[in-house]
Coordinates of C-alpha atoms in Angstrom, one line a residue:
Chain A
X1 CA 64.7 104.8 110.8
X2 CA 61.1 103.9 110.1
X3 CA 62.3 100.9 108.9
X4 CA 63.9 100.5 112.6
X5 CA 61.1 100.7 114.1
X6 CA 58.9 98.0 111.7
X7 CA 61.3 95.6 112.9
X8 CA 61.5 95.8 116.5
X9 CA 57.9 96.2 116.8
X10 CA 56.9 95.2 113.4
X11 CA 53.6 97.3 112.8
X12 CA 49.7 96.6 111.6
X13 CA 51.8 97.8 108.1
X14 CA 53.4 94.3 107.4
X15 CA 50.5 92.5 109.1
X16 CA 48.2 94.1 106.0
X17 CA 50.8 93.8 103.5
X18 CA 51.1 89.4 104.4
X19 CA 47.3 89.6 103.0
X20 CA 48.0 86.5 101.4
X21 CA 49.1 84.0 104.4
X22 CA 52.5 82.2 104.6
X23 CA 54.6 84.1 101.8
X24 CA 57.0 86.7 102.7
X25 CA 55.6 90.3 102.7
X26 CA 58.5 92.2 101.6
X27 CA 61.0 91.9 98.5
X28 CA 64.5 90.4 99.1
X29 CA 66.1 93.9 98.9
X30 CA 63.5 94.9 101.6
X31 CA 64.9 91.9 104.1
X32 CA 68.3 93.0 103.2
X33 CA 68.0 96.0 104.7
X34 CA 66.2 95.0 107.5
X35 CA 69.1 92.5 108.6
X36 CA 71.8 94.9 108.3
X37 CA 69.7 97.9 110.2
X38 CA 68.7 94.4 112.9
X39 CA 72.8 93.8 113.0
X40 CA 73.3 97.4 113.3
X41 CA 70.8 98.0 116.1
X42 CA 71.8 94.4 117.8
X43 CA 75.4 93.4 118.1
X44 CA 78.5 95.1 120.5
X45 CA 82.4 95.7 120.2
X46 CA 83.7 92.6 121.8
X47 CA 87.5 92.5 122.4
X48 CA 89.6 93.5 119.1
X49 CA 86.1 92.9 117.5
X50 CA 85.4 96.3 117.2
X51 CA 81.8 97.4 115.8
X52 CA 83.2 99.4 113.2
X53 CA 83.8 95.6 111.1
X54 CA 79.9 95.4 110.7
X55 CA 80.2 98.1 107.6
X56 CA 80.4 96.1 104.8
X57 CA 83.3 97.5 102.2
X58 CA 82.8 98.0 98.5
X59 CA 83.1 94.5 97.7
X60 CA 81.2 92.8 100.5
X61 CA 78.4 95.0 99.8
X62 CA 78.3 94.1 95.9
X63 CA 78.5 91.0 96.8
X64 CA 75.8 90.9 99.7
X65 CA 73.4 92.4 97.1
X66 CA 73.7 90.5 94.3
X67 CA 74.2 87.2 96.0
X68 CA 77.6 86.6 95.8
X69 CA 76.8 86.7 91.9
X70 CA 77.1 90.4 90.6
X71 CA 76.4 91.1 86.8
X72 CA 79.4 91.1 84.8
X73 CA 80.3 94.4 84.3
X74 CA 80.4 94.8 88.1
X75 CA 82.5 91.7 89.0
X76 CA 84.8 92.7 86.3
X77 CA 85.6 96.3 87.9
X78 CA 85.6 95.4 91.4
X79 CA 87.7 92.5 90.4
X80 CA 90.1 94.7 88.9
X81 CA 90.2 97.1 91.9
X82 CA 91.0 94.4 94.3
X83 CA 93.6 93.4 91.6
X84 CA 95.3 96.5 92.2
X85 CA 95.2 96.1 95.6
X86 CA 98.1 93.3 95.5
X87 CA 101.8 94.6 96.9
X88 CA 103.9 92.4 95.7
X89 CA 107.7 91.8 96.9
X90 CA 110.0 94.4 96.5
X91 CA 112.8 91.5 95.4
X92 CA 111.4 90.0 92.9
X93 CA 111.0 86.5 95.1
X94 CA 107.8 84.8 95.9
X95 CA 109.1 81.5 97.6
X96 CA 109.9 81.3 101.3
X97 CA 110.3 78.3 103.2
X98 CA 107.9 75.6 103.1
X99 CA 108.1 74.5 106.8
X100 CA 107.4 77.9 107.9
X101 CA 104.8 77.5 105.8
X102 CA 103.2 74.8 107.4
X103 CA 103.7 75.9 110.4
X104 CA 101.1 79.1 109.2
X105 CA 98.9 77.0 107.5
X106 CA 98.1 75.8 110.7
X107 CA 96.8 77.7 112.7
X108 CA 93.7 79.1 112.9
X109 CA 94.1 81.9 114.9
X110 CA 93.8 85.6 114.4
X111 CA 90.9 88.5 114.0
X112 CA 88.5 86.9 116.7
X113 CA 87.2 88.8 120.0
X114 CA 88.8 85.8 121.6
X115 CA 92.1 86.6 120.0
X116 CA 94.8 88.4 121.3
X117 CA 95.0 91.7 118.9
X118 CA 98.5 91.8 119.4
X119 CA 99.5 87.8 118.5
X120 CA 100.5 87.4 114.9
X121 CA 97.3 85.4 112.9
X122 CA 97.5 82.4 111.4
X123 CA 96.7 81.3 107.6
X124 CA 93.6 79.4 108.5
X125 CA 94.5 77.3 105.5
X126 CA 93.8 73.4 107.0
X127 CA 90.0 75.2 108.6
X128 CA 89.0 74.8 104.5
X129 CA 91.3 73.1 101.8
X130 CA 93.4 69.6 102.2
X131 CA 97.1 70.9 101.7
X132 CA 100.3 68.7 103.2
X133 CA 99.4 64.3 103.1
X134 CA 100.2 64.5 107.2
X135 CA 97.5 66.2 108.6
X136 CA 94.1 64.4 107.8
X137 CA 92.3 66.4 109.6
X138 CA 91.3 69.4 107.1
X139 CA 88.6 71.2 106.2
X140 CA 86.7 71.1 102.4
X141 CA 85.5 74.8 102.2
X142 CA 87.8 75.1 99.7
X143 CA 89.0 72.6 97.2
X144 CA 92.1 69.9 98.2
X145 CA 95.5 71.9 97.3
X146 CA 97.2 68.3 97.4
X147 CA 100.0 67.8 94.9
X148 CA 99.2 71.5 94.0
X149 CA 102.7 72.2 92.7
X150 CA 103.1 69.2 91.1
X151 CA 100.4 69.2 88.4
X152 CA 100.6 72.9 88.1
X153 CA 104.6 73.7 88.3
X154 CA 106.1 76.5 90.3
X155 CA 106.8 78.7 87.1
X156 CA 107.4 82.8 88.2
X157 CA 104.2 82.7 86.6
X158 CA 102.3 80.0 88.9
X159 CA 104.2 82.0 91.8
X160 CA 103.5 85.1 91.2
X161 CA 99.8 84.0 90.8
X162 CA 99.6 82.1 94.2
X163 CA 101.3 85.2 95.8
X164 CA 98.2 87.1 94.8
X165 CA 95.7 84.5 95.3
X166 CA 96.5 84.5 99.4
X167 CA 97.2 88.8 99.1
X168 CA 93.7 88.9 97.5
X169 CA 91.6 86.1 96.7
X170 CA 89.3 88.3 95.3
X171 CA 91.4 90.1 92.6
X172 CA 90.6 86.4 91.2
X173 CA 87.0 85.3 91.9
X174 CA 85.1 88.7 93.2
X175 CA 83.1 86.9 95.8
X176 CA 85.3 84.4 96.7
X177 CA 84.6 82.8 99.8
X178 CA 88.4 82.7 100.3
X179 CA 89.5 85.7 103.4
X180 CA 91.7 88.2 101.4
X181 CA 95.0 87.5 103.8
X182 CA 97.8 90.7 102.4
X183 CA 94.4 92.9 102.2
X184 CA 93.3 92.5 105.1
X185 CA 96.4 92.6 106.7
X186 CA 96.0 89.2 108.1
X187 CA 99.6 87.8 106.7
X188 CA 102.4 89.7 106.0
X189 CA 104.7 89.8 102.8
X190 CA 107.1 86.7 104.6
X191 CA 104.3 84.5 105.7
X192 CA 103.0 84.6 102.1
X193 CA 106.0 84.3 100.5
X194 CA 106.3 80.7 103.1
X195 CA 103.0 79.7 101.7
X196 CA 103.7 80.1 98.3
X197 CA 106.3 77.4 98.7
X198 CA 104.1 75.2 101.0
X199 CA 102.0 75.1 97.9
X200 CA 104.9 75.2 95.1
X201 CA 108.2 73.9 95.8
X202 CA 109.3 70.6 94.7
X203 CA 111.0 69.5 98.1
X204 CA 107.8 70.7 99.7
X205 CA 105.5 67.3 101.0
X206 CA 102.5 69.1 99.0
X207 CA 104.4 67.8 95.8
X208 CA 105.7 64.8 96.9
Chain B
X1 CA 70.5 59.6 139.8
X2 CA 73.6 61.1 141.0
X3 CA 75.2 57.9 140.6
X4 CA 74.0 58.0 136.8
X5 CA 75.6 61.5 136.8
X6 CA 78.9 60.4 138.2
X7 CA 79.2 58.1 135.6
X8 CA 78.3 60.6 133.4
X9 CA 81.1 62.8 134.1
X10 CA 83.5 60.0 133.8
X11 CA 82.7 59.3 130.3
X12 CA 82.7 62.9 129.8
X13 CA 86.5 63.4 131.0
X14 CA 87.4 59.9 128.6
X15 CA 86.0 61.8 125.6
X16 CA 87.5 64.7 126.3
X17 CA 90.8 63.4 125.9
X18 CA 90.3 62.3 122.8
X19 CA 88.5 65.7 121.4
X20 CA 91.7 66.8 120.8
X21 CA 93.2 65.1 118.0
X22 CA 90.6 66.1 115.9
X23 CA 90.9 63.0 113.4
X24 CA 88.3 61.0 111.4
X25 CA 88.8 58.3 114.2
X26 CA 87.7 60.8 117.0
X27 CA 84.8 61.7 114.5
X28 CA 83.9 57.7 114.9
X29 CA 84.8 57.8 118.6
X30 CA 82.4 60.4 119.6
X31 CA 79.6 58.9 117.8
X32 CA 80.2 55.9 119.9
X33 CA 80.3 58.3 123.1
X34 CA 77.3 59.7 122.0
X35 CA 75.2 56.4 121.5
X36 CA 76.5 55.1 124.8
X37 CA 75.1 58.4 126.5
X38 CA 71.7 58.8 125.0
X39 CA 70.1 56.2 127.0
X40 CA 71.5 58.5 130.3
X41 CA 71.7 61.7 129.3
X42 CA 73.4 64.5 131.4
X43 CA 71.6 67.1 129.8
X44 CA 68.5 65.6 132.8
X45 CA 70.7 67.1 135.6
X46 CA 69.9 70.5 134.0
X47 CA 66.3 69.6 133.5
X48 CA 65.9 68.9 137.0
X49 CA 67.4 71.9 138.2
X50 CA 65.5 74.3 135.9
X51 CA 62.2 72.4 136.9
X52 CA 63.5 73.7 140.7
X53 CA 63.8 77.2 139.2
X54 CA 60.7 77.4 137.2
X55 CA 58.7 76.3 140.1
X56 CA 60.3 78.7 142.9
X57 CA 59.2 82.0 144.2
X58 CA 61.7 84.5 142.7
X59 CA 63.1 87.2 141.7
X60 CA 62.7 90.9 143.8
X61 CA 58.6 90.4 143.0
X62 CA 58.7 87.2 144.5
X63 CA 56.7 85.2 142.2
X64 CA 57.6 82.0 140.1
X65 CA 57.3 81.5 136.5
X66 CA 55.3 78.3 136.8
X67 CA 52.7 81.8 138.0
X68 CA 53.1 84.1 135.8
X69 CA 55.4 82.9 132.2
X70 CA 53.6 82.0 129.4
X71 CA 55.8 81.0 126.7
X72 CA 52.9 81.1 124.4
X73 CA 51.0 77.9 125.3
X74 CA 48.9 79.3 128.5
X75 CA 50.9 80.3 131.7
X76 CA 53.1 78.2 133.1
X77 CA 53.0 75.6 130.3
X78 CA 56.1 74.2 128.5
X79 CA 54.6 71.6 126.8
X80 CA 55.4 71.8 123.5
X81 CA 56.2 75.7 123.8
X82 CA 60.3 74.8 122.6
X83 CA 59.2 73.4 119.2
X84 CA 56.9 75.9 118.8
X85 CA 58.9 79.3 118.9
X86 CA 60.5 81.5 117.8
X87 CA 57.0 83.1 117.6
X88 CA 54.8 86.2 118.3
X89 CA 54.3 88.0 121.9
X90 CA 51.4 90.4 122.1
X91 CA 52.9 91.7 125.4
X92 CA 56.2 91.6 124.4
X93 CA 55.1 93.1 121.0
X94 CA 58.2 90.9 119.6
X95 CA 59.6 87.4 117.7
X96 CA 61.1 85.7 120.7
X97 CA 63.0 82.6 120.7
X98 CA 62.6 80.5 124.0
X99 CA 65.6 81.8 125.7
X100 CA 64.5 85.2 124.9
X101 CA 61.3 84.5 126.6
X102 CA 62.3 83.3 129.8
X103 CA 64.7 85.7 130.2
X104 CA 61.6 88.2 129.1
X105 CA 59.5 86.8 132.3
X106 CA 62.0 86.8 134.3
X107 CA 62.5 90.9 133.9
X108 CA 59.0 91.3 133.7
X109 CA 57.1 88.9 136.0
X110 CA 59.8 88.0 138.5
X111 CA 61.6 91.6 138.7
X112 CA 65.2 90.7 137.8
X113 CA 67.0 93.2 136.0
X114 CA 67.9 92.2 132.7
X115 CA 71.8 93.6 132.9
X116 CA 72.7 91.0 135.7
X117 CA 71.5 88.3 133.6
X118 CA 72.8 89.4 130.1
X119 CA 76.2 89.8 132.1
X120 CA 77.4 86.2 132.2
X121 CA 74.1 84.3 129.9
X122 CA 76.5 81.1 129.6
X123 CA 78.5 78.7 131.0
X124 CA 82.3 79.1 130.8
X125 CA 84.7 76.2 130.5
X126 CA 85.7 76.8 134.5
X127 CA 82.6 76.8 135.7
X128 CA 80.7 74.4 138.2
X129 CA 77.5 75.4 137.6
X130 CA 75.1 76.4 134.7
X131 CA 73.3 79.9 134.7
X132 CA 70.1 79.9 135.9
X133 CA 69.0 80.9 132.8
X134 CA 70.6 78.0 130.7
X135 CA 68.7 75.4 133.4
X136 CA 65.4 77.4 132.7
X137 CA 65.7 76.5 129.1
X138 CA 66.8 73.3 129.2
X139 CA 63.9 72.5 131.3
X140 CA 61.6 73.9 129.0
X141 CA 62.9 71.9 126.2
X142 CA 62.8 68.4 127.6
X143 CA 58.6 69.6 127.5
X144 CA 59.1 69.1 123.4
X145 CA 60.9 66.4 123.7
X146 CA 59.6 64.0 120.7
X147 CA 57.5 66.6 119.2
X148 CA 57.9 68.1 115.3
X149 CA 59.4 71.5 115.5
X150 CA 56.2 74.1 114.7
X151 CA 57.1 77.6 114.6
X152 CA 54.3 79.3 113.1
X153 CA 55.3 80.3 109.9
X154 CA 52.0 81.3 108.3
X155 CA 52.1 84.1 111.2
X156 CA 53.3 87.4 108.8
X157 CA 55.5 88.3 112.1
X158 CA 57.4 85.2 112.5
X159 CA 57.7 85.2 108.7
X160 CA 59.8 88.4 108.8
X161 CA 62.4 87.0 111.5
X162 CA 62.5 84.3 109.4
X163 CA 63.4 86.1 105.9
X164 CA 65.4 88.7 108.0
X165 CA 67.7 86.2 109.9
X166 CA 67.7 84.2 106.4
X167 CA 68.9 87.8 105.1
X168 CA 71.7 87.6 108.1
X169 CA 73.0 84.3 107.1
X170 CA 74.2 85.8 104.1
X171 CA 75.2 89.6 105.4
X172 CA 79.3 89.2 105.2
X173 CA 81.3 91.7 106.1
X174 CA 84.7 92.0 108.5
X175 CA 88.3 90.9 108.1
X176 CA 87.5 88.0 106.6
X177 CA 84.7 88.5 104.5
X178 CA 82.3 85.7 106.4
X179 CA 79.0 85.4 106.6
X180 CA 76.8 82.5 107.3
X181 CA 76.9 80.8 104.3
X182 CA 80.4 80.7 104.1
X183 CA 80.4 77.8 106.6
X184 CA 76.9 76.8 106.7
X185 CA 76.0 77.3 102.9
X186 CA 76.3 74.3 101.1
X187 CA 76.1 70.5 101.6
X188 CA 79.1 68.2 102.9
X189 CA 81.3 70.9 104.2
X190 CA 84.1 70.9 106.8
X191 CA 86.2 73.2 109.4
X192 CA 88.9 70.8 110.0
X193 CA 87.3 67.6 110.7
X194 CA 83.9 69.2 111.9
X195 CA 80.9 69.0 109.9
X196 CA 79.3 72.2 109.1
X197 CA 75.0 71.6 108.3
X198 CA 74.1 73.3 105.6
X199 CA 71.2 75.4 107.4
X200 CA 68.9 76.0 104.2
X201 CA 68.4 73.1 103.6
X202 CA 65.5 71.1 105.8
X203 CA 68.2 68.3 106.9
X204 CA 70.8 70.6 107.4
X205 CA 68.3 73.2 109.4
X206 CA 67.5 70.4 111.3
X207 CA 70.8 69.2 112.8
X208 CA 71.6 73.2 113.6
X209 CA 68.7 72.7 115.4
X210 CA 68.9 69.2 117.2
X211 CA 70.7 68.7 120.6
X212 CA 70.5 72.1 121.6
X213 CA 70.1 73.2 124.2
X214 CA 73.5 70.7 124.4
X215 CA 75.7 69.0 126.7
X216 CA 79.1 69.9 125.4
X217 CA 81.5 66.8 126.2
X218 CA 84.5 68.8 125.6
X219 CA 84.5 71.2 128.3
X220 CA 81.8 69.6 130.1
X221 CA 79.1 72.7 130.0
X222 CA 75.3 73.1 129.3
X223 CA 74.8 75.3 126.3
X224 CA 71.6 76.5 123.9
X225 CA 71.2 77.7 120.8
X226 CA 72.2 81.6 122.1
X227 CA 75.6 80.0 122.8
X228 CA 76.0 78.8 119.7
X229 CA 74.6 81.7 117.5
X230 CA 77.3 83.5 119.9
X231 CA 80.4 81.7 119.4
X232 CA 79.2 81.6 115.3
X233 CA 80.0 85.2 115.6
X234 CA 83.1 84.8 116.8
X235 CA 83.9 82.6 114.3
X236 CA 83.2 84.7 111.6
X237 CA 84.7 87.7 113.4
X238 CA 82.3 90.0 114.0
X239 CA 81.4 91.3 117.0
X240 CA 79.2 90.2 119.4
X241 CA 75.6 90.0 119.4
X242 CA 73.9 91.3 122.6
X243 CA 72.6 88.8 124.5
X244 CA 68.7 87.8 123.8
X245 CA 68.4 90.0 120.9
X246 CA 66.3 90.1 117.5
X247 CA 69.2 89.4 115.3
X248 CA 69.8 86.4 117.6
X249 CA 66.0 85.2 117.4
X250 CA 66.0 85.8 113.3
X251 CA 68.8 83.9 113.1
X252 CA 67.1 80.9 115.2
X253 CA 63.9 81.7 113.7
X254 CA 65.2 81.1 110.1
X255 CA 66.8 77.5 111.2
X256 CA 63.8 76.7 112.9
X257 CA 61.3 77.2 110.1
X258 CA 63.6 75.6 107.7
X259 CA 63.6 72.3 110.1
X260 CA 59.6 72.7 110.2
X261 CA 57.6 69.1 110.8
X262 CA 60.6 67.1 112.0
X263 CA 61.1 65.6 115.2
X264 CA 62.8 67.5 118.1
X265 CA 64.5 64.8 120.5
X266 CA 64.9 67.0 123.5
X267 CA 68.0 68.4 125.5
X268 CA 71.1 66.7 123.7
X269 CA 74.8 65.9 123.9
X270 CA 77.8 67.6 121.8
X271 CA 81.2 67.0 121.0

């Protein structure tokens, strides 16, 4: 709360503290804080946006503090925890149908206020990695998945493995900038499953 | 004039149709729009009709803001005043960014109540016109037009929007996980075919900073910065940041001092 008010008024305090002209006058830590009380204090539930999403969760908070870099020991458990995290099919099967696929890769809808909370979202996929060789427009958040299948295989191993890498992106590189699709309950066990064979299956224009 | 701005629209409409293939060639294609247009720029309708608006008697009190605004170079001065916020108000006790400003006057000098203003701040794709508010600031920028961006950065106040919206570019949190950073964190980085500035950096900083306030060729509006910080958010799927807020100023503060001492070329056009 004192904080609160430093910011929104910002007191004589910092004006003595920033003695020395031009540097900050508060540790990182310190401006940490003071944007998420600032986000707290300034922003509304828009739509399906609720302001509840504003509360950073276990993970996004380790990695908020540490820079998307946490120590090792932390990384490993909250890696670990998202890990566990990962429901995988009940059948065994992790390869749906590679046009469906595309079709999810897609689109980039889903999650915003402007969104309809009740229309299925999309993977988001082309917004940051080059997947199928038809569409050139895609994004390079995210490396090219291009021929993905065909220099890695489509093992049960390599599928299981992309399975979980679109459930929880996380379970795999803790601050991944990659959303965490099954967690969040962005894409369903079926869309995943089509995705997994966008990425893997031979007959699949990734591969070709 | 008008006939320039008929033209203008026309040209508009032609690029429009081509916004939505999203391919490398509409990448090329808009750049060719864009040099075509610089020379006449739509963004100097706006101008003319915030000039109308600064200088008019408004407002419940009556008064203009040509009277009674300063924006931190004397009253009724916008020389200069765009390249030089975000930055300190004694009366306001507050970092404000331009648009935070004006819409600070016009509460405080002209009488307006801040609610009916915050209720619709920009322009939607279906609409004719540009809020007052948007016209006010575009005005006020084409006053800084060729000037290097200044925001007083050795000021301890403006320093701590600027660490604190630098600390919001990298708060993620929601669905997603996004912050920031995730789009707008590192050099050479796409959405689709759109180029994301990586805003610590000064180049970077600078183009999040260039062209705004904006005439956006798809849609055919008159947008600032606000807009943009605004649809960021939406983006990133949080919620929405009230309108003319600190986190909103931070945010522009910490592009703004990262673009420090480069030239600001006015009002622009976007894709």
């Amino acid at each position: 709360m004192k904080t609160l008010a430093m910011i929104s008024g910002v007191t004589a305090t910092v004006a003595l503290l920033a003695g020395c002209a031009g540097g900050p006058s508060r540790s990182e830590a310190e401006y940490r804080q003071l944007a998420m009380e600032t986000i707290k204090r300034d922003f509304q539930t828009k739509g399906q946006a609720k302001y509840e999403r504003l509360t950073a969760d276990e993970l996004q908070q380790a990695c908020n503090a540490h820079g998307n870099n946490p120590p090792e020991g932390i990384a490993k458990k909250l890696s670990e925890a998202q890990y566990a995290t990962i429901k995988r099919p009940a059948d065994g099967k992790y390869m749906g149908d590679w046009k469906q696929g595309e079709k999810i890769a897609q689109s980039g809808r889903g999650f915003t206020w402007s969104d309809k909370a009740t229309d299925p979202a999309g993977g988001n996929c082309y917004n940051c990695h080059q997947i199928g060789p038809n569409e050139s427009s895609y994004g390079t958040v995210g490396p090219s998945l291009l021929g993905y299948g065909k220099t890695r295989g489509d093992s049960a191993g390599m599928q299981e493995y992309v399975y979980s890498k679109i459930y929880n992106a996380k379970a795999f590189n803790v601050c991944s900038e990659m959303p965490r699709f099954g967690h969040a309950g962005a894409l369903n066990e079926q869309q995943i499953k089509h995705l997994v064979a966008l990425l893997l299956d031979p007959a699949s224009p990734v591969n070709k | 004039m008008k006939k320039r701005i008929v033209l203008l629209a026309a040209v508009a409409v032609a690029w429009t149709g081509s916004a939505s293939a999203q391919t490398k060639d509409a990448n090329a294609e808009f750049e060719k729009f864009r040099a075509e247009m610089e020379e006449s720029n739509p963004a100097e309708l706006f101008e003319v009709k915030g000039e109308e608006l600064w200088k008019a008697k408004r407002g419940p009190k009556k008064v203009s803001l040509a009277d009674s605004c300063d924006l931190g170079q004397g009253v009724g001065k916008i020389e200069g005043a765009y390249v030089k916020a975000p930055r300190y108000f004694a009366d306001a006790d507050a970092v404000m960014d331009i648009e935070r400003r004006i819409v600070w006057c016009m509460t405080e000098k002209q009488g307006f109540k801040f609610e009916d203003i915050a209720k619709k701040p920009f322009q939607g794709a279906n609409d004719n016109n540009a809020p007052d508010i948007t016209n006010l600031v575009t005005y006020v920028a084409s006053g800084s037009r060729n000037m290097e961006f200044d925001m007083p950065m050795h000021d301890a106040k403006v320093r701590d929007a600027f660490e604190t919206g630098k600390a919001m570019a990298a708060y993620r949190a929601g669905p997603y996980d996004f912050s920031c950073n995730t789009c707008h964190g590192a050099d050479g980085k796409r959405i689709r075919m759109q180029n994301l500035p990586n805003l610590s950096s000064p180049e970077g900083a600078l183009r999040g900073v260039l062209g705004w306030p904006g005439y956006r060729m798809t849609g055919g509006v008159m947008l600032t910065s606000q807009w943009r910080m605004n649809d960021c958010f939406r983006q990133q799927r949080f919620p929405e940041p009230k309108y003319a807020s600190q986190a909103v100023t931070n945010l522009i503060a910490y592009m703004t001092g990262n673009a420090n001492g480069q030239m600001y070329k006015g009002p622009g056009i976007k894709r």
